[in-house]
C-alpha cells in the first residue's frame, strides 16, 4: 500500500489523487490555505487520511477537507484541529469519519450530502455541528461533544438515520433536527441540551438511559418515545399520526399523544388525555386512568386500579392479570374485554360473578379477580362484556 506523509507546514492544497492509499499529516505539521486545504478528488477511491496535525482553510467558501472520492476514511487525532467554514465537506459515497480532535466549522463542522458513518470522541462545532442525510449513522462517544448555534445535528431528507449519544449534544435552537420522511432512531445515553425534533416519518426517540434538557417533538406521522423520567416533555400536534409513549416511570400523556405503555416492574401510574387512548400497565401494581376519550385500558400483570374517565371505555382483563379493580364503571357505556381460554361468552363467566358488599367480583381462578367498585350485580349483564380483543398499542 502506497503511503504519503507530510511532516512540515505547507500553504498549498494537499491533493488526494490515488486509490487505496494512506495519507498522513504528522502531529506538528499544519496545512493552512485559502479555499480548500485537503482535496480528495472524485477520481480517487478507498483512501485513508490520518490527520494528526492541524488543517486550516480561509475564505467565504473554505473547506478543511473536501471529499469527492468514494469510500474515504478520515481519522482526526486528539491533538488535531480542523478549522474552516465547512470543516469536512463530502459529496461522495461511503465516507467514514473518526474524530478524536476538534472540528470547528464557521458554518458546518461536518457537511455530507451522502450517507456517512461518523464517530466522535472529540469536539465538533459550527452554526450546525453536523449536517447529514438519511441512512447516516452518528455515534457520539462518552467524551465527545457536538454543538451548534442553531442545531448540533441536522438530518436532512432523513431516512433510516441513526444517532447514538453517550456524550454531550447541545444546540441553541435545537439539539437534533430531522426533516423529510422515513424511519429514524435517536438513542441517548448521555446528555442532550435542546429539543429533539423529528421529521415526517416514523421516528423512535429513546431517552431512557440519558438526560434531555428540552422537549421531544416527533413531527408528523406515528412516532415512538421511550422514556424513564416522569417530567419528560413531549410535544405533538393534532393529526400527526398515532404516537406511542413507552415509559419506565409514571407518566401523563400530553395533548395529541395516543398510546401509553408502561414498562418494567415499577408500581407506576399512567394518565391519558382527551384522545381515544390505549393505556397498558406493566408487571407492577399500576394506577391507570383514561381521560375524555373512548379509551382502552389493560392493567396486564400486577394488582391494578383502572378508571376510564369520561367517554365509552374498554377495560381488558386477562389470564395472569392478578387482582384488578375498576372504579367508575358505567353500565351501558363501558365494556370489559375478557381474554381467557375457554371463556368465550357471558354464559361462561356468569356463575363467577358475585356481590361482595358494595362491589362486584369476577373470579376467574388461578389468582385472577376483577373487582367492579361501587357496582350492583343487578347492573352487570352480557351487554357489559366482550370476548374478542381488537384494539392494541
Short mmCIF file of N, CA and C in Angstrom, two decimals, residues 182-283:
data_model
loop_
_atom_site.label_atom_id
_atom_site.label_comp_id
_atom_site.label_asym_id
_atom_site.label_seq_id
_atom_site.Cartn_x
_atom_site.Cartn_y
_atom_site.Cartn_z
N UNK A 182 -39.38 8.92 6.44
CA UNK A 182 -38.53 7.76 6.69
C UNK A 182 -38.46 7.44 8.16
N UNK A 183 -37.82 6.32 8.48
CA UNK A 183 -37.68 5.86 9.85
C UNK A 183 -36.32 6.27 10.38
N UNK A 184 -36.30 6.89 11.55
CA UNK A 184 -35.06 7.37 12.13
C UNK A 184 -35.03 7.02 13.61
N UNK A 185 -33.82 6.80 14.14
CA UNK A 185 -33.64 6.42 15.54
C UNK A 185 -32.70 7.39 16.22
N UNK A 186 -33.15 7.93 17.37
CA UNK A 186 -32.29 8.71 18.25
C UNK A 186 -32.24 7.99 19.58
N UNK A 187 -31.02 7.63 20.02
CA UNK A 187 -30.86 6.88 21.26
C UNK A 187 -29.86 7.63 22.15
N UNK A 188 -30.30 8.01 23.34
CA UNK A 188 -29.49 8.86 24.20
C UNK A 188 -29.08 8.14 25.48
N UNK A 189 -27.77 8.05 25.70
CA UNK A 189 -27.22 7.53 26.95
C UNK A 189 -26.48 8.63 27.71
N UNK A 190 -26.35 9.80 27.12
CA UNK A 190 -25.59 10.88 27.71
C UNK A 190 -26.47 12.06 28.04
N UNK A 191 -26.03 13.26 27.61
CA UNK A 191 -26.78 14.49 27.88
C UNK A 191 -27.07 15.20 26.56
N UNK A 192 -28.32 15.56 26.39
CA UNK A 192 -28.74 16.35 25.23
C UNK A 192 -29.36 17.64 25.74
N UNK A 193 -28.81 18.77 25.29
CA UNK A 193 -29.31 20.08 25.70
C UNK A 193 -29.97 20.72 24.49
N UNK A 194 -31.28 20.90 24.57
CA UNK A 194 -32.05 21.42 23.44
C UNK A 194 -33.08 20.40 23.01
N UNK A 195 -34.01 20.83 22.17
CA UNK A 195 -35.08 19.95 21.71
C UNK A 195 -34.57 18.90 20.73
N UNK A 196 -35.26 17.76 20.70
CA UNK A 196 -35.07 16.75 19.67
C UNK A 196 -36.31 16.82 18.78
N UNK A 197 -36.12 17.15 17.51
CA UNK A 197 -37.23 17.41 16.61
C UNK A 197 -37.22 16.37 15.50
N UNK A 198 -38.26 15.53 15.46
CA UNK A 198 -38.36 14.51 14.43
C UNK A 198 -38.92 15.06 13.13
N UNK A 199 -38.97 14.20 12.12
CA UNK A 199 -39.43 14.62 10.80
C UNK A 199 -40.82 14.13 10.49
N UNK A 200 -41.07 13.87 9.21
CA UNK A 200 -42.40 13.50 8.75
C UNK A 200 -42.59 12.00 8.64
N UNK A 201 -41.66 11.23 9.19
CA UNK A 201 -41.75 9.78 9.13
C UNK A 201 -41.86 9.16 10.51
N UNK A 202 -41.63 7.85 10.56
CA UNK A 202 -41.71 7.09 11.80
C UNK A 202 -40.40 7.23 12.54
N UNK A 203 -40.40 8.00 13.63
CA UNK A 203 -39.20 8.24 14.41
C UNK A 203 -39.29 7.55 15.76
N UNK A 204 -38.16 6.99 16.21
CA UNK A 204 -38.06 6.44 17.55
C UNK A 204 -37.07 7.30 18.32
N UNK A 205 -37.53 7.89 19.41
CA UNK A 205 -36.69 8.72 20.25
C UNK A 205 -36.59 8.05 21.61
N UNK A 206 -35.41 7.54 21.93
CA UNK A 206 -35.20 6.73 23.14
C UNK A 206 -34.26 7.48 24.07
N UNK A 207 -34.80 7.98 25.18
CA UNK A 207 -34.00 8.78 26.12
C UNK A 207 -33.90 8.11 27.49
N UNK A 208 -34.19 6.82 27.56
CA UNK A 208 -34.29 6.14 28.86
C UNK A 208 -33.02 6.24 29.70
N UNK A 209 -31.87 6.11 29.06
CA UNK A 209 -30.61 6.00 29.79
C UNK A 209 -29.84 7.31 29.89
N UNK A 210 -30.44 8.40 29.41
CA UNK A 210 -29.74 9.67 29.41
C UNK A 210 -30.61 10.80 29.93
N UNK A 211 -30.11 12.03 29.74
CA UNK A 211 -30.79 13.23 30.20
C UNK A 211 -31.04 14.15 29.01
N UNK A 212 -32.25 14.69 28.94
CA UNK A 212 -32.60 15.64 27.90
C UNK A 212 -33.10 16.92 28.55
N UNK A 213 -32.42 18.02 28.27
CA UNK A 213 -32.86 19.33 28.74
C UNK A 213 -33.55 20.04 27.58
N UNK A 214 -34.75 19.62 27.31
CA UNK A 214 -35.51 20.14 26.18
C UNK A 214 -36.70 19.24 25.93
N UNK A 215 -37.44 19.53 24.89
CA UNK A 215 -38.65 18.76 24.56
C UNK A 215 -38.36 17.75 23.48
N UNK A 216 -39.17 16.69 23.46
CA UNK A 216 -39.15 15.70 22.39
C UNK A 216 -40.31 16.03 21.46
N UNK A 217 -40.00 16.25 20.19
CA UNK A 217 -41.02 16.64 19.20
C UNK A 217 -40.92 15.68 18.02
N UNK A 218 -41.87 14.76 17.93
CA UNK A 218 -41.76 13.71 16.92
C UNK A 218 -42.08 14.14 15.51
N UNK A 219 -42.84 15.20 15.34
CA UNK A 219 -43.22 15.62 14.00
C UNK A 219 -44.40 14.83 13.47
N UNK A 220 -44.62 14.92 12.16
CA UNK A 220 -45.75 14.23 11.54
C UNK A 220 -45.52 12.72 11.52
N UNK A 221 -46.59 11.98 11.27
CA UNK A 221 -46.60 10.50 11.23
C UNK A 221 -46.49 9.94 12.64
N UNK A 222 -46.58 8.62 12.73
CA UNK A 222 -46.57 7.93 14.02
C UNK A 222 -45.15 7.85 14.56
N UNK A 223 -44.99 8.18 15.84
CA UNK A 223 -43.68 8.17 16.47
C UNK A 223 -43.73 7.37 17.77
N UNK A 224 -42.56 6.91 18.21
CA UNK A 224 -42.43 6.17 19.46
C UNK A 224 -41.44 6.90 20.35
N UNK A 225 -41.85 7.15 21.59
CA UNK A 225 -40.98 7.78 22.58
C UNK A 225 -40.72 6.77 23.70
N UNK A 226 -39.45 6.54 24.02
CA UNK A 226 -39.08 5.65 25.11
C UNK A 226 -38.40 6.49 26.18
N UNK A 227 -39.04 6.54 27.36
CA UNK A 227 -38.60 7.47 28.39
C UNK A 227 -38.52 6.77 29.74
N UNK A 228 -37.81 7.41 30.68
CA UNK A 228 -37.73 6.89 32.04
C UNK A 228 -37.80 8.01 33.06
N UNK A 229 -38.35 9.15 32.66
CA UNK A 229 -38.46 10.33 33.51
C UNK A 229 -39.88 10.88 33.39
N UNK A 230 -40.57 10.95 34.52
CA UNK A 230 -41.95 11.43 34.51
C UNK A 230 -42.08 12.87 34.03
N UNK A 231 -40.98 13.63 34.12
CA UNK A 231 -41.02 15.04 33.74
C UNK A 231 -40.66 15.27 32.27
N UNK A 232 -40.48 14.21 31.52
CA UNK A 232 -40.15 14.37 30.10
C UNK A 232 -41.25 15.13 29.36
N UNK A 233 -40.86 16.15 28.62
CA UNK A 233 -41.81 16.95 27.85
C UNK A 233 -41.88 16.41 26.42
N UNK A 234 -43.07 16.01 26.01
CA UNK A 234 -43.30 15.53 24.65
C UNK A 234 -44.35 16.42 24.00
N UNK A 235 -44.03 16.92 22.82
CA UNK A 235 -44.92 17.84 22.12
C UNK A 235 -45.32 17.22 20.79
N UNK A 236 -46.61 17.05 20.57
CA UNK A 236 -47.15 16.57 19.30
C UNK A 236 -48.28 17.48 18.87
N UNK A 237 -48.42 17.67 17.57
CA UNK A 237 -49.52 18.46 17.03
C UNK A 237 -50.66 17.55 16.61
N UNK A 238 -51.85 18.10 16.56
CA UNK A 238 -53.02 17.33 16.15
C UNK A 238 -52.84 16.81 14.73
N UNK A 239 -53.26 15.56 14.52
CA UNK A 239 -53.19 14.98 13.19
C UNK A 239 -51.83 14.45 12.79
N UNK A 240 -50.91 14.36 13.75
CA UNK A 240 -49.55 13.90 13.44
C UNK A 240 -49.37 12.41 13.69
N UNK A 241 -50.36 11.60 13.35
CA UNK A 241 -50.20 10.15 13.46
C UNK A 241 -50.51 9.63 14.84
N UNK A 242 -50.52 8.31 14.96
CA UNK A 242 -50.80 7.63 16.22
C UNK A 242 -49.49 7.42 16.97
N UNK A 243 -49.27 8.22 17.99
CA UNK A 243 -47.99 8.24 18.69
C UNK A 243 -48.05 7.42 19.98
N UNK A 244 -46.92 6.80 20.30
CA UNK A 244 -46.87 5.90 21.45
C UNK A 244 -45.74 6.31 22.39
N UNK A 245 -46.06 6.36 23.68
CA UNK A 245 -45.06 6.58 24.71
C UNK A 245 -44.85 5.28 25.46
N UNK A 246 -43.61 4.80 25.49
CA UNK A 246 -43.24 3.64 26.29
C UNK A 246 -42.43 4.16 27.47
N UNK A 247 -42.99 4.00 28.68
CA UNK A 247 -42.41 4.68 29.84
C UNK A 247 -42.00 3.70 30.93
N UNK A 248 -40.79 3.90 31.44
CA UNK A 248 -40.27 3.16 32.58
C UNK A 248 -40.42 4.02 33.84
N UNK A 249 -41.45 4.85 33.88
CA UNK A 249 -41.77 5.72 35.01
C UNK A 249 -43.24 6.10 34.89
N UNK A 250 -43.80 6.64 35.97
CA UNK A 250 -45.16 7.16 35.89
C UNK A 250 -45.20 8.28 34.85
N UNK A 251 -46.32 8.34 34.11
CA UNK A 251 -46.37 9.35 33.06
C UNK A 251 -47.80 9.74 32.74
N UNK A 252 -47.97 11.03 32.43
CA UNK A 252 -49.26 11.57 32.00
C UNK A 252 -49.12 12.06 30.56
N UNK A 253 -49.97 11.57 29.68
CA UNK A 253 -49.90 11.95 28.27
C UNK A 253 -50.29 13.41 28.07
N UNK A 254 -49.47 14.14 27.33
CA UNK A 254 -49.82 15.49 26.91
C UNK A 254 -50.79 15.41 25.74
N UNK A 255 -51.27 16.54 25.29
CA UNK A 255 -52.24 16.59 24.19
C UNK A 255 -51.65 15.96 22.93
N UNK A 256 -52.53 15.30 22.18
CA UNK A 256 -52.22 14.73 20.86
C UNK A 256 -51.33 13.50 20.90
N UNK A 257 -51.13 12.93 22.07
CA UNK A 257 -50.46 11.64 22.20
C UNK A 257 -51.53 10.58 22.44
N UNK A 258 -51.40 9.45 21.75
CA UNK A 258 -52.49 8.48 21.78
C UNK A 258 -52.28 7.31 22.74
N UNK A 259 -51.11 6.69 22.72
CA UNK A 259 -50.91 5.44 23.44
C UNK A 259 -49.85 5.58 24.52
N UNK A 260 -50.08 4.92 25.66
CA UNK A 260 -49.12 4.90 26.77
C UNK A 260 -48.93 3.46 27.21
N UNK A 261 -47.69 2.99 27.14
CA UNK A 261 -47.34 1.63 27.54
C UNK A 261 -46.34 1.73 28.68
N UNK A 262 -46.73 1.31 29.87
CA UNK A 262 -45.80 1.29 31.00
C UNK A 262 -44.93 0.04 30.91
N UNK A 263 -43.65 0.20 31.19
CA UNK A 263 -42.68 -0.88 31.06
C UNK A 263 -42.02 -1.16 32.41
N UNK A 264 -41.36 -2.31 32.49
CA UNK A 264 -40.63 -2.66 33.69
C UNK A 264 -41.51 -3.27 34.76
N UNK A 265 -41.08 -3.15 36.02
CA UNK A 265 -41.77 -3.78 37.14
C UNK A 265 -42.26 -2.77 38.17
N UNK A 266 -42.03 -1.49 37.96
CA UNK A 266 -42.38 -0.49 38.95
C UNK A 266 -43.87 -0.29 39.10
N UNK A 267 -44.27 0.16 40.28
CA UNK A 267 -45.68 0.46 40.55
C UNK A 267 -45.99 1.87 40.04
N UNK A 268 -46.14 2.00 38.75
CA UNK A 268 -46.28 3.30 38.11
C UNK A 268 -47.74 3.66 37.90
N UNK A 269 -47.96 4.94 37.64
CA UNK A 269 -49.29 5.41 37.24
C UNK A 269 -49.23 5.89 35.80
N UNK A 270 -50.35 5.74 35.11
CA UNK A 270 -50.46 6.21 33.73
C UNK A 270 -51.74 6.99 33.56
N UNK A 271 -51.65 8.15 32.94
CA UNK A 271 -52.80 9.04 32.80
C UNK A 271 -52.97 9.42 31.34
N UNK A 272 -54.19 9.26 30.82
CA UNK A 272 -54.49 9.62 29.45
C UNK A 272 -54.84 11.09 29.31
N UNK A 273 -55.36 11.44 28.14
CA UNK A 273 -55.74 12.82 27.85
C UNK A 273 -57.12 12.85 27.21
N UNK A 274 -57.39 13.79 26.35
CA UNK A 274 -58.70 13.87 25.71
C UNK A 274 -58.84 13.03 24.46
N UNK A 275 -57.76 12.34 24.06
CA UNK A 275 -57.80 11.47 22.89
C UNK A 275 -58.42 10.11 23.24
N UNK A 276 -58.63 9.29 22.22
CA UNK A 276 -59.00 7.89 22.45
C UNK A 276 -57.71 7.12 22.71
N UNK A 277 -57.37 6.97 23.98
CA UNK A 277 -56.07 6.41 24.36
C UNK A 277 -56.10 4.90 24.50
N UNK A 278 -54.95 4.28 24.25
CA UNK A 278 -54.68 2.90 24.65
C UNK A 278 -53.64 2.97 25.75
N UNK A 279 -53.97 2.44 26.93
CA UNK A 279 -53.07 2.52 28.08
C UNK A 279 -52.84 1.12 28.62
N UNK A 280 -51.57 0.71 28.66
CA UNK A 280 -51.19 -0.60 29.18
C UNK A 280 -50.40 -0.43 30.47
N UNK A 281 -50.65 -1.32 31.43
CA UNK A 281 -49.80 -1.40 32.60
C UNK A 281 -48.60 -2.30 32.35
N UNK A 282 -47.82 -2.50 33.42
CA UNK A 282 -46.64 -3.37 33.31
C UNK A 282 -46.77 -4.52 34.30
N UNK A 283 -45.66 -5.00 34.84
CA UNK A 283 -45.69 -6.10 35.78
C UNK A 283 -45.96 -5.64 37.21
#
